[in-house]
Coordinates of C-alpha atoms in Angstrom, one line a residue:
M1 CA -11.4 113.6 -10.4
N2 CA -8.4 111.5 -10.3
N3 CA -7.0 110.5 -7.1
K4 CA -3.7 110.6 -8.3
I5 CA -3.3 114.5 -7.9
Y6 CA -4.0 114.6 -3.9
Q7 CA -1.0 113.2 -2.7
A8 CA 1.3 114.6 -5.9
V9 CA 0.0 117.8 -4.2
Q10 CA -1.0 118.0 -0.7
F11 CA -4.6 118.0 -1.3
D12 CA -5.1 115.4 1.4
T13 CA -2.7 117.2 4.2
I14 CA -5.7 120.2 3.3
K15 CA -8.3 117.4 4.2
D16 CA -6.7 117.2 7.5
E17 CA -6.7 120.5 8.5
L18 CA -10.1 120.5 7.5
K19 CA -10.9 117.7 9.8
K20 CA -9.2 119.9 13.0
Y21 CA -11.7 121.9 13.0
A22 CA -14.9 119.5 12.9
F23 CA -16.3 118.1 16.5
S24 CA -18.4 115.1 15.0
N25 CA -17.4 111.7 13.4
F26 CA -20.4 112.3 11.1
A27 CA -18.3 115.4 10.0
K28 CA -15.3 113.7 9.7
K29 CA -16.3 111.2 7.6
A30 CA -18.0 114.0 5.3
I31 CA -15.2 115.5 4.4
D32 CA -13.0 112.4 3.7
K33 CA -15.7 111.5 1.3
R34 CA -16.1 115.3 0.2
E35 CA -15.0 115.4 -3.9
P36 CA -14.2 118.8 -6.0
S37 CA -16.9 119.1 -8.0
S38 CA -16.9 119.6 -11.0
S39 CA -20.1 121.7 -11.0
L40 CA -19.9 125.7 -11.9
P41 CA -23.6 126.3 -9.8
T42 CA -22.1 123.4 -7.1
V43 CA -18.9 125.2 -6.3
Q44 CA -20.7 128.9 -6.5
R45 CA -23.0 127.5 -3.7
W46 CA -19.8 125.9 -2.1
L47 CA -18.2 129.2 -1.2
D48 CA -21.3 131.1 -1.0
E49 CA -22.1 128.6 2.5
T50 CA -18.3 128.7 3.5
E51 CA -18.4 133.3 3.0
E52 CA -21.8 133.1 5.3
A53 CA -20.1 131.1 8.0
M54 CA -17.4 133.7 8.1
T55 CA -19.9 136.5 8.6
I56 CA -21.3 134.7 11.7
L57 CA -18.1 133.6 13.0
A58 CA -16.6 137.5 12.5
S59 CA -19.5 138.9 13.9
G60 CA -17.7 137.3 17.4
Q61 CA -21.1 134.9 17.3
H62 CA -20.5 130.9 17.9
V63 CA -23.3 128.0 16.3
P64 CA -24.3 126.2 19.3
F65 CA -22.8 122.7 18.2
M66 CA -23.3 120.4 21.5
G67 CA -22.8 116.9 22.1
L68 CA -21.2 115.8 19.2
T69 CA -17.8 114.5 20.3
R70 CA -20.0 111.1 20.5
V71 CA -23.0 111.8 18.4
E72 CA -22.6 108.9 16.5
Q73 CA -21.7 106.3 18.9
L74 CA -24.9 106.9 20.8
T75 CA -26.8 106.9 18.1
N76 CA -25.5 103.3 17.2
Q77 CA -26.1 102.1 20.5
I78 CA -30.0 103.2 19.9
N79 CA -30.4 101.4 16.9
K80 CA -28.9 98.4 18.4
G81 CA -31.2 98.7 20.6
M82 CA -28.9 99.5 23.6
V83 CA -30.2 101.8 26.7
L84 CA -28.4 104.9 27.5
E85 CA -26.8 105.9 30.4
P86 CA -28.5 108.7 32.4
G87 CA -24.5 110.7 31.4
E88 CA -25.3 110.1 27.6
L89 CA -28.7 110.8 28.4
V90 CA -27.7 114.0 29.0
E91 CA -25.2 114.2 26.3
Y92 CA -28.0 113.3 23.6
A93 CA -30.3 115.5 25.3
D94 CA -27.7 118.2 24.6
F95 CA -27.5 117.1 21.0
L96 CA -31.0 117.2 20.2
R97 CA -31.4 120.9 22.1
S98 CA -28.8 122.5 19.7
F99 CA -31.1 122.1 17.1
R100 CA -33.3 124.3 18.8
L101 CA -30.6 126.8 19.6
I102 CA -28.8 126.5 15.8
A103 CA -32.4 127.0 14.0
K104 CA -32.8 130.4 16.8
L105 CA -29.4 132.0 15.8
F106 CA -29.9 131.7 12.0
E107 CA -33.6 133.1 12.3
K108 CA -31.9 135.6 14.3
N109 CA -29.3 136.0 10.7
K110 CA -31.2 134.8 8.5
Y111 CA -30.8 138.3 5.7
Q112 CA -27.2 138.2 6.6
T113 CA -27.1 134.0 6.1
P114 CA -30.0 132.8 4.1
I115 CA -27.8 129.6 2.9
L116 CA -27.4 128.6 5.9
Y117 CA -31.0 129.8 7.5
S118 CA -32.8 127.6 5.0
Y119 CA -31.0 124.7 5.5
T120 CA -31.7 124.8 9.6
N121 CA -35.1 126.4 8.7
D122 CA -36.3 122.3 8.5
L123 CA -34.3 121.5 11.7
T124 CA -37.3 119.6 14.2
D125 CA -37.8 120.6 17.6
F126 CA -37.6 117.8 20.2
S127 CA -38.2 119.9 23.0
E128 CA -40.5 117.7 24.7
I129 CA -37.4 114.6 24.8
D130 CA -34.5 117.2 25.9
T131 CA -36.8 118.7 28.6
T132 CA -37.7 115.1 29.7
V133 CA -34.6 114.1 29.9
Y134 CA -33.6 117.1 32.2
E135 CA -37.0 116.1 34.5
F136 CA -35.1 113.0 35.2
I137 CA -31.4 113.4 35.2
Q138 CA -29.4 115.8 36.8
G139 CA -26.0 115.2 37.8
N140 CA -25.2 111.7 35.9
R141 CA -28.2 110.5 38.1
V142 CA -31.5 109.3 38.0
K143 CA -34.1 111.3 40.2
S144 CA -35.7 110.2 43.5
E145 CA -38.7 112.5 42.2
S146 CA -38.7 110.5 38.4
S147 CA -41.1 107.6 39.7
K148 CA -42.8 107.0 42.8
A149 CA -42.1 103.8 43.0
L150 CA -37.8 104.6 42.7
K151 CA -39.0 107.4 45.5
Q152 CA -40.5 105.0 47.8
I153 CA -37.3 102.7 47.3
R154 CA -34.6 105.0 47.9
N155 CA -36.4 106.2 51.2
Q156 CA -36.7 102.9 52.4
I157 CA -32.5 103.0 51.6
A158 CA -31.4 106.0 53.6
K159 CA -33.6 104.3 56.4
L160 CA -31.9 101.0 56.2
E161 CA -28.6 102.6 56.3
K162 CA -29.2 105.0 59.1
E163 CA -30.6 102.2 60.9
I164 CA -27.6 99.5 60.2
D165 CA -25.0 103.1 61.4
Q166 CA -26.2 103.3 64.4
R167 CA -26.2 99.6 65.0
L168 CA -22.7 99.6 64.1
R169 CA -21.5 102.3 66.5
K170 CA -23.3 100.8 69.3
F171 CA -21.3 97.9 68.1
M172 CA -18.0 99.6 68.1
A173 CA -18.8 101.2 71.3
S174 CA -18.6 98.4 72.9
S175 CA -16.2 98.1 75.8
Q176 CA -15.8 94.1 74.7
N177 CA -15.7 94.6 71.3
Q178 CA -13.2 97.6 71.1
P179 CA -9.6 95.6 72.2
K180 CA -10.9 93.4 69.3
L181 CA -11.2 96.0 66.0
Q182 CA -8.7 96.4 64.4
D183 CA -9.8 100.4 63.9
R184 CA -13.8 102.3 64.5
L185 CA -14.9 102.1 60.9
V186 CA -17.6 100.8 58.8
L187 CA -16.6 99.7 56.0
I188 CA -18.8 97.5 52.6
K189 CA -17.7 94.5 51.5
D190 CA -19.6 92.3 48.8
D191 CA -22.7 95.0 49.3
R192 CA -22.5 94.3 53.1
Y193 CA -21.8 96.6 56.1
T194 CA -18.4 95.3 58.0
V195 CA -16.7 96.4 60.6
P196 CA -12.9 95.2 61.1
V197 CA -11.8 93.1 63.3
K198 CA -8.5 91.4 64.7
A199 CA -7.9 88.1 63.1
E200 CA -6.8 86.8 66.6
Y201 CA -10.6 87.3 68.1
K202 CA -12.4 86.4 64.6
Q203 CA -13.7 83.3 66.4
K204 CA -14.6 85.2 69.4
I205 CA -17.0 87.9 68.3
G206 CA -20.1 87.3 66.9
G207 CA -21.0 87.8 63.2
T208 CA -20.0 86.4 59.9
I209 CA -16.4 86.9 58.5
V210 CA -17.4 88.6 55.2
D211 CA -13.9 89.1 53.8
Q212 CA -10.4 89.1 54.3
S213 CA -7.2 91.4 54.0
S214 CA -4.8 90.2 51.9
K215 CA -2.0 89.5 54.5
G216 CA -4.4 87.7 56.7
T217 CA -4.0 90.5 59.9
T218 CA -7.6 91.3 59.7
V219 CA -11.3 90.2 59.1
F220 CA -14.3 91.7 58.2
V221 CA -17.0 90.7 60.2
E222 CA -20.6 91.3 59.9
P223 CA -22.0 91.5 63.2
D224 CA -25.6 89.4 63.9
T225 CA -27.3 92.8 64.8
V226 CA -27.2 94.1 61.3
R227 CA -27.2 90.6 59.2
K228 CA -31.0 91.2 58.6
Y229 CA -30.9 94.5 57.7
N230 CA -27.9 94.2 55.6
D231 CA -30.8 91.6 53.9
Q232 CA -32.9 94.1 53.7
L233 CA -31.2 96.7 51.6
I234 CA -29.2 94.6 49.6
M235 CA -32.7 93.6 48.3
E236 CA -33.7 97.2 48.0
K237 CA -30.6 98.6 46.0
A238 CA -31.7 95.2 44.0
A239 CA -35.0 97.0 43.2
E240 CA -33.3 100.4 42.9
V241 CA -31.4 99.4 39.9
G242 CA -34.6 97.8 37.7
E243 CA -36.3 100.8 39.2
V244 CA -34.1 102.8 37.1
Y245 CA -33.1 100.7 34.2
Q246 CA -37.0 100.8 33.9
L247 CA -36.5 105.1 33.5
L248 CA -33.6 104.7 31.7
A249 CA -35.1 102.5 28.7
Y250 CA -38.2 104.6 28.7
L251 CA -35.9 107.9 27.9
T252 CA -33.5 105.9 25.6
G253 CA -37.1 104.5 24.1
L254 CA -37.9 108.2 23.8
I255 CA -35.4 109.2 20.9
G256 CA -35.5 106.1 19.2
E257 CA -39.0 106.4 18.7
R258 CA -37.8 110.0 16.4
M259 CA -34.7 108.4 15.5
A260 CA -36.2 108.9 11.8
E261 CA -36.3 112.7 12.4
I262 CA -33.2 112.6 13.9
T263 CA -31.3 111.1 12.0
Y264 CA -32.5 113.5 9.0
C265 CA -31.0 116.9 11.6
I266 CA -27.7 115.4 11.9
D267 CA -26.8 114.9 8.2
V268 CA -28.4 119.1 8.5
V269 CA -26.1 119.6 12.0
T270 CA -23.3 117.2 10.1
E271 CA -23.3 120.1 6.5
L272 CA -23.6 122.6 9.1
E273 CA -20.3 121.0 11.1
V274 CA -18.6 120.3 7.8
I275 CA -19.7 124.0 6.3
F276 CA -18.3 126.0 9.4
A277 CA -14.9 124.0 9.4
R278 CA -14.3 125.1 5.8
A279 CA -15.3 129.2 7.6
K280 CA -12.8 128.4 10.6
Y281 CA -9.7 127.1 8.3
S282 CA -10.2 130.0 5.7
R283 CA -10.2 132.8 8.2
A284 CA -6.9 130.8 9.1
I285 CA -5.1 131.2 6.1
D286 CA -6.9 134.6 5.8
G287 CA -8.9 133.0 2.6
T288 CA -11.3 136.1 0.8
K289 CA -14.2 134.4 -1.9
P290 CA -12.6 134.5 -5.2
Q291 CA -14.7 135.1 -8.6
I292 CA -15.4 131.3 -10.7
N293 CA -16.1 130.5 -14.1
K294 CA -16.2 127.5 -16.2
E295 CA -14.3 129.1 -19.3
E296 CA -11.0 127.6 -18.9
R297 CA -9.7 131.5 -17.3
I298 CA -6.8 131.0 -14.7
I299 CA -6.2 134.3 -13.2
F300 CA -3.7 134.4 -10.2
H301 CA -3.5 137.5 -8.2
R302 CA -1.0 137.6 -5.0
V303 CA -2.6 133.9 -4.0
K304 CA -0.6 132.0 -1.8
H305 CA 0.0 128.3 -1.1
P306 CA -1.7 127.6 2.0
L307 CA 0.8 125.1 3.6
L308 CA 4.1 127.3 3.3
I309 CA 5.3 129.5 6.0
D310 CA 5.7 132.7 4.9
P311 CA 4.8 132.3 0.8
V312 CA 5.7 135.0 -1.8
P313 CA 2.8 135.5 -3.3
L314 CA 2.1 133.7 -6.8
T315 CA 0.7 135.6 -10.2
L316 CA -0.5 134.1 -13.4
D317 CA -2.9 134.1 -16.0
L318 CA -3.2 131.4 -18.5
G319 CA -6.8 130.9 -21.2
I320 CA -7.1 134.1 -21.9
E321 CA -4.6 135.0 -24.5
N322 CA -2.7 131.7 -24.6
R323 CA -3.3 128.4 -23.3
A324 CA -0.4 126.3 -22.5
L325 CA 2.6 127.8 -20.1
I326 CA 6.3 127.1 -20.3
I327 CA 8.1 128.4 -16.5
T328 CA 11.6 127.7 -16.8
G329 CA 14.8 128.9 -14.2
A330 CA 17.1 127.2 -11.6
N331 CA 16.3 124.4 -9.7
A332 CA 15.2 124.7 -6.1
G333 CA 13.4 128.3 -7.7
G334 CA 10.3 127.6 -7.7
K335 CA 9.0 126.2 -10.4
T336 CA 7.4 122.8 -9.2
I337 CA 5.8 124.7 -6.1
V338 CA 3.9 127.4 -8.8
L339 CA 2.8 123.5 -10.6
K340 CA 1.3 122.4 -7.3
S341 CA -0.4 126.0 -6.4
V342 CA -1.8 126.0 -9.2
A343 CA -3.3 122.6 -8.9
L344 CA -3.6 122.7 -4.2
I345 CA -5.5 126.2 -5.0
S346 CA -7.9 125.0 -7.9
L347 CA -8.9 121.6 -5.9
M348 CA -9.2 123.9 -2.9
T349 CA -11.7 126.5 -4.6
M350 CA -13.9 123.4 -6.1
T351 CA -14.3 121.8 -2.8
G352 CA -15.9 125.4 -1.6
I353 CA -12.4 127.2 0.2
L354 CA -11.6 130.4 0.3
V355 CA -7.9 130.9 -0.6
A356 CA -5.5 133.6 -0.3
N357 CA -6.1 136.1 -3.3
G358 CA -5.9 139.6 -4.2
E359 CA -8.4 141.3 -6.3
G360 CA -9.6 140.1 -9.4
T361 CA -8.6 136.5 -9.1
D362 CA -10.6 134.5 -11.3
I363 CA -10.4 130.7 -10.7
A364 CA -11.4 128.4 -13.2
V365 CA -13.2 125.4 -12.4
F366 CA -12.1 122.3 -14.7
D367 CA -13.3 118.4 -14.6
D368 CA -10.0 116.8 -13.7
I369 CA -6.8 118.0 -13.5
F370 CA -4.0 115.6 -14.6
I371 CA -0.6 116.3 -12.9
D372 CA 3.3 114.2 -13.7
I373 CA 5.5 114.9 -11.5
G374 CA 8.3 113.7 -8.8
D375 CA 10.4 109.5 -9.2
Q376 CA 7.8 107.7 -11.1
Q377 CA 10.2 104.3 -11.5
S378 CA 8.2 101.3 -10.1
L379 CA 10.6 98.0 -9.2
E380 CA 7.4 95.8 -9.4
N381 CA 7.5 96.4 -12.9
S382 CA 11.2 96.8 -14.1
L383 CA 10.0 100.9 -14.7
S384 CA 12.6 103.5 -14.4
T385 CA 12.2 106.9 -13.8
F386 CA 12.0 107.8 -17.5
S387 CA 9.5 104.9 -18.3
G388 CA 7.6 105.4 -15.6
H389 CA 6.9 109.3 -16.1
M390 CA 6.0 107.9 -20.3
Q391 CA 3.7 105.7 -18.8
N392 CA 1.8 108.3 -16.3
L393 CA 1.9 110.7 -19.7
A394 CA 0.6 107.7 -21.8
D395 CA -2.4 107.2 -19.5
I396 CA -2.8 111.4 -19.3
I397 CA -3.7 112.0 -22.9
K398 CA -6.4 109.7 -23.2
Q399 CA -8.0 111.6 -21.0
V400 CA -7.6 115.0 -21.7
K401 CA -10.1 116.9 -23.2
R402 CA -11.5 120.3 -22.6
H403 CA -11.8 122.0 -19.4
T404 CA -8.6 120.0 -17.9
L405 CA -5.8 121.0 -16.7
V406 CA -2.1 119.4 -17.2
L407 CA 0.9 119.9 -15.4
L408 CA 4.1 118.7 -16.4
D409 CA 7.2 119.3 -14.0
E410 CA 10.3 118.6 -16.2
I411 CA 8.9 117.0 -18.8
G412 CA 11.7 115.2 -20.9
S413 CA 13.9 114.4 -18.5
G414 CA 15.7 111.2 -17.3
T415 CA 16.9 110.3 -21.0
D416 CA 18.9 111.5 -23.8
P417 CA 18.1 115.7 -23.6
N418 CA 17.9 116.1 -27.7
E419 CA 14.6 113.1 -27.6
G420 CA 13.5 114.0 -24.3
A421 CA 13.0 117.7 -26.0
A422 CA 12.0 116.2 -28.8
L423 CA 8.9 113.8 -27.2
A424 CA 8.4 117.2 -24.9
I425 CA 6.8 119.4 -27.5
A426 CA 5.1 116.6 -29.0
L427 CA 3.8 115.2 -26.1
M428 CA 1.9 119.2 -25.0
E429 CA 1.1 119.5 -28.8
E430 CA -0.9 116.3 -28.6
M431 CA -2.6 118.1 -24.8
Y432 CA -2.9 120.9 -26.3
S433 CA -4.4 120.0 -29.8
K434 CA -7.7 118.2 -27.3
G435 CA -8.3 121.3 -25.4
G436 CA -6.3 121.2 -22.8
L437 CA -4.7 123.9 -20.9
V438 CA -1.0 122.9 -20.1
I439 CA 1.5 124.2 -17.4
A440 CA 5.5 122.8 -17.4
T441 CA 8.7 123.5 -16.3
T442 CA 11.7 122.4 -18.3
H443 CA 15.2 123.4 -18.4
F444 CA 15.3 122.1 -21.9
G445 CA 16.9 125.7 -24.6
E446 CA 15.0 123.5 -27.4
I447 CA 11.6 123.6 -25.4
K448 CA 12.2 127.1 -24.5
E449 CA 12.2 128.7 -28.3
F450 CA 9.0 126.4 -29.0
A451 CA 7.3 128.0 -26.7
V452 CA 8.6 131.1 -27.7
K453 CA 7.6 130.6 -31.4
H454 CA 4.0 128.8 -30.5
E455 CA 1.5 131.3 -30.7
D456 CA -0.6 129.8 -28.3
F457 CA 2.2 129.2 -25.9
T458 CA 3.9 131.3 -23.4
T459 CA 6.5 131.3 -21.1
A460 CA 7.6 132.6 -17.5
G461 CA 11.1 132.5 -16.0
M462 CA 11.7 132.0 -12.1
A463 CA 13.0 135.0 -10.8
F464 CA 16.8 135.1 -9.2
D465 CA 19.2 137.2 -7.3
A466 CA 22.1 137.4 -9.1
E467 CA 24.5 138.9 -6.3
T468 CA 23.3 136.7 -3.9
L469 CA 23.4 133.5 -6.4
T470 CA 19.5 133.1 -4.7
P471 CA 16.0 132.2 -6.1
K472 CA 13.3 134.7 -5.0
Y473 CA 10.5 131.9 -5.7
R474 CA 8.2 134.9 -7.7
L475 CA 7.0 133.8 -11.1
L476 CA 8.1 136.7 -13.9
L477 CA 5.9 136.3 -16.9
G478 CA 6.6 136.5 -20.2
E479 CA 10.1 135.7 -19.8
T480 CA 12.5 133.2 -19.7
G481 CA 14.3 132.1 -17.0
E482 CA 18.2 131.1 -17.2
S483 CA 19.2 127.8 -15.1
H484 CA 21.7 129.5 -13.6
A485 CA 23.8 126.3 -13.4
F486 CA 27.3 128.0 -13.5
W487 CA 26.3 130.1 -10.5
I488 CA 25.1 127.5 -8.4
A489 CA 28.1 125.0 -9.5
D490 CA 30.0 128.5 -8.1
K491 CA 28.5 128.4 -5.3
M492 CA 29.1 125.4 -4.3
R493 CA 32.5 125.7 -4.6
I494 CA 33.5 123.4 -7.6
N495 CA 36.6 124.4 -8.9
E496 CA 37.8 127.1 -11.2
R497 CA 39.4 125.0 -13.9
V498 CA 36.7 123.1 -13.7
L499 CA 34.3 126.0 -14.6
A500 CA 36.5 127.5 -17.1
K501 CA 36.3 124.7 -18.8
A502 CA 32.5 124.5 -18.9
A503 CA 32.6 128.1 -19.9
K504 CA 34.7 126.7 -22.7
Y505 CA 33.1 123.7 -24.1
L506 CA 29.9 125.9 -24.1
N507 CA 30.9 128.8 -26.3
D508 CA 32.9 126.6 -28.7
H509 CA 32.2 122.7 -28.3
T510 CA 35.6 121.5 -28.7
Y511 CA 36.7 119.5 -26.0
D512 CA 39.9 118.0 -24.8
L513 CA 39.8 114.0 -26.5
A514 CA 43.8 113.2 -25.9
K515 CA 44.1 109.8 -24.6
Q516 CA 45.9 110.7 -20.9
E517 CA 48.8 107.8 -20.0
F518 CA 47.8 106.9 -17.0
Q519 CA 50.6 105.2 -14.6
S520 CA 49.8 101.8 -13.3
M521 CA 49.1 101.3 -9.8
A522 CA 49.1 97.5 -9.6
P523 CA 50.7 94.4 -11.2
V524 CA 48.5 93.2 -14.1
Q525 CA 47.1 90.1 -13.5
Q526 CA 46.4 87.6 -16.4
V527 CA 42.3 87.0 -16.2
Q528 CA 40.4 84.2 -17.6
S529 CA 37.7 85.8 -20.0
P530 CA 34.7 84.8 -19.6
L531 CA 33.6 82.9 -22.4
K532 CA 31.0 85.0 -25.1
E533 CA 28.3 82.5 -24.3
H534 CA 25.5 83.4 -22.5
S535 CA 26.9 87.0 -21.8
F536 CA 24.2 88.8 -19.6
S537 CA 24.8 92.5 -17.4
K538 CA 23.4 93.5 -14.2
G539 CA 19.9 94.9 -15.3
D540 CA 19.4 92.8 -18.3
R541 CA 16.0 91.4 -19.2
V542 CA 15.9 88.0 -18.9
R543 CA 12.9 84.8 -19.4
V544 CA 13.3 81.7 -17.9
N545 CA 12.9 79.4 -20.2
D546 CA 11.6 76.1 -17.9
T547 CA 8.8 78.5 -16.3
G548 CA 8.3 81.5 -18.4
K549 CA 9.2 83.2 -15.5
I550 CA 10.5 86.7 -16.6
G551 CA 13.1 88.8 -14.1
L552 CA 16.5 90.8 -14.1
F553 CA 19.5 89.3 -14.5
Y554 CA 21.8 90.5 -11.7
E555 CA 25.3 88.7 -11.5
R556 CA 27.1 85.3 -13.3
L557 CA 27.9 83.3 -10.2
D558 CA 30.4 80.8 -12.4
D559 CA 30.5 79.9 -16.3
H560 CA 27.6 78.0 -16.1
Q561 CA 24.7 79.7 -13.2
G562 CA 23.6 83.1 -13.1
Q563 CA 21.5 85.2 -10.5
I564 CA 17.9 86.6 -11.3
Y565 CA 16.1 88.4 -9.4
V566 CA 11.8 87.3 -9.7
N567 CA 9.3 88.7 -8.1
K568 CA 11.4 90.3 -5.3
E569 CA 13.9 86.9 -4.9
M570 CA 16.8 86.2 -5.8
I571 CA 16.8 82.1 -7.7
E572 CA 20.0 81.4 -9.4
E573 CA 19.1 79.3 -12.9
P574 CA 21.9 77.8 -15.6
L575 CA 23.0 80.5 -18.0
K576 CA 21.6 78.3 -20.9
R577 CA 18.4 78.2 -19.7
L578 CA 17.7 82.3 -19.6
T579 CA 16.8 83.8 -22.9
L580 CA 17.2 88.1 -23.2
I581 CA 14.6 90.7 -24.0
S582 CA 15.7 93.7 -23.3
T583 CA 19.3 94.7 -22.0
A584 CA 20.2 97.1 -19.4
E585 CA 20.9 100.2 -22.1
E586 CA 17.9 100.1 -23.4
L587 CA 15.8 100.2 -20.6
Y588 CA 17.6 102.8 -18.3
P589 CA 19.7 106.0 -18.8
M590 CA 23.3 106.4 -18.6
D591 CA 24.9 106.7 -15.2
Y592 CA 21.3 104.6 -14.3
D593 CA 22.2 103.3 -10.6
L594 CA 21.3 99.9 -11.7
D595 CA 21.4 98.3 -8.0
S596 CA 18.3 99.8 -6.7
L597 CA 16.7 97.4 -9.4
F598 CA 17.5 94.9 -6.0
E599 CA 16.4 96.1 -3.4
A600 CA 13.5 97.3 -1.6
F601 CA 13.0 101.1 -1.4
A602 CA 12.6 100.9 2.6
E603 CA 15.9 98.7 2.8
R604 CA 17.6 101.6 0.6
K605 CA 16.6 104.0 2.9
Y606 CA 17.6 101.7 5.8
K607 CA 20.9 101.7 4.8
K608 CA 21.9 105.4 4.1
D609 CA 20.2 106.1 7.9
L610 CA 22.6 103.8 9.1
A611 CA 25.1 105.6 6.9
R612 CA 24.2 109.0 8.9
G613 CA 24.5 107.5 11.6
S614 CA 20.4 107.7 12.3
K615 CA 19.6 106.2 16.2
K616 CA 16.4 105.2 14.8
A617 CA 18.3 102.9 12.0
H618 CA 20.8 101.7 14.9
K619 CA 18.7 100.5 17.2
K620 CA 17.2 98.5 14.7
L621 CA 20.2 97.2 13.4
N622 CA 21.0 96.2 17.2
K623 CA 17.6 94.1 18.2
E624 CA 18.1 92.6 14.8
M625 CA 21.7 91.2 15.9
K626 CA 20.3 91.0 19.3
Q627 CA 17.1 88.3 17.9
R628 CA 20.1 86.7 15.5
R629 CA 22.0 85.6 18.1
Q630 CA 18.5 84.4 20.2
E631 CA 18.3 82.0 17.5
A632 CA 21.4 80.8 17.1
Q633 CA 21.8 79.7 21.0

C-alpha cells in the first residue's frame, strides 16, 4: 500500500485515535507499524478478532491488562543486567500475573471468542515468580522476613535507634544543656543524629559539629554520648543496603532467567492489546462487521465517515454493473469527502477496524489504493499545481492493475478546460483499461457527457437545496449534479448586472468586444524601451551558462544584470550569460501567482497571518525586530 494516501485521507489520524486505547509502548508501536492487508483471509480474521473483543466489552467484562505502562522500559532494564527496585518488581509481577488472569478470562469465554481463546491458551503461568515477588516485597519495601540476615540487621538497627533516641532525650532534658539548645529536636544530618545548638555555644558543649544553618545562627551537634552508636548505626544501614540489593538482584534474576518465555507472552498480550484497541475504537464510532470481498465490489449502505461530526451517511456501489463513477455537483457540496470516505473506510476495514455501516455493506479488499487530490505544487522542482498533478497521475498509471482503486479529485483542472477535459478522459480510459476501479469528481461537461455515454461508467450528483442554496452532502447515484455557479455567486452577492451578463453569455456566447475609452488619470511619462536583446519575464526557466545551474528568472536589475532564483537563493547574473529553457506562459496556467514561486510556503503563510492580525505572527515579528536592534547595537 502506498503511503501517500494515508495522509491524504487522514488514515494516520485513525491510527492516532487507536493508540489512545493502548497502554503499552509495545502496542502503540505495533499500531504504528500495522499496514492494511490486501489478503482476504487476513482481513477477515482481523475483523473477526475485533468482533470477538467487542463481545467481551459488551458483556461488561474487562481484560486484566496490568503493569503495561512501563513494561517495555522495565524489560529493557532487565535485559541490560540492571536490578529492579522494589516498586518496579511489583509492577512487573503484576504484569506476569496478568497472563494467568487473561488466560482464565478467555477460558471462561472460549465458546464466544474462539479465536482470542486460541491466542491466550499458550500464555505461560509465571505464578512461582510473581508469588515470590509478593512474598519478598510489601509497600515498595523488601520485607524483613525475606532473609534471616536482613531480619537480624533491621533488629539491630531498631535497637541502636532506640538507644540513640533515649540518650539524646536525656541530653536535651539536662538543665545544663537546655539554654544552649536552639530547639528540643532530634535532626539527622549526614546520616548522623544531631541536636540544634545556638551558634554562640558551639564551643561550650560536648560533641562534634556536623552541620550549620544557612544563616549561621544554628549548629547541629552530635553529642559525644551518641557518637559510637551513630557509627554502629551507619555500618548496620550499609549492611542493610547490601542485603536488600542481593535480594532485589535475586528477584530480578528470576525474571531474567525466563525472559525468552516472557517475550513470547509479551507478543501475545501486545496483539491482544491491539485487538482490544480496535474494538474500543470500533465501539466508539458505532462500528459493525461488514461483508468483505476480493472481487472488486464496493457496496456502501449508510456508511459514516468516522472523523466528521454528525456525518451524512454515504450510499454507493461500484464494481457490479459499472467499474467507474464520475461525481459532479457544486463546490463545497461534498464530492471530495466522498472520495476520502471511500478510501478511508476501505483502509480501516483492511486494518481490522469495524466501521459504522448499514446492512448489506460489502467492502472490497484492494491490493492498492491511489489518490490524486489537493495542491501538488512543488517549488523545489519548479512544478505548478497542474504539473504536480500530472506527475502524480503518471506514477499512478504505471502501477494501476486489477484490484486497485483510483480516486481522482477535479481531474484535468488547472489548465485549459478543453485540453484538461480531453486529457482527463484519456487518463481515466487508460486506468480503466488496465483493470482499475475509478472514482473521479469533475465540473467539466465533456467528462459528464463521456460518463453518460460509456457503457461501464456511471454518474452521481451531490444533492443541492435550491431553496436555501446549500449543499445536502448526499450522493445521488445515476444523476449528474450541476455546479450551481450562478446560485452560489448570487448568494455571495455578486452584482445582478454581472450575473445577468453571465447568463446571457452562457446562452448565446455573444460577448461585448468593443474597446472602451478611459480618460487618462496621470500625465504620460516617456519611458525608455528596454533592450529587446536578452528579454526575459518573471517565472521563465533559464540556465546560467557558466555554471550550468537551472533556475527561475525573477527581474531585470538594469539593461545588463538580472536576478535569478536558484536553489532557494537569489543571485545576480549578466543577462547575456542566461539561456531561456521555457517561458512562464508554457509552464504555468493563466493568472497563476508567479510571486508564490519565489517564497517558501511558510513565508507566504507568515505574511498572510500578519495581514489578518494573527497575534502569534506579530509576536514573531516583534521578536525579530528586537533581535535586529540588538545586533545593530
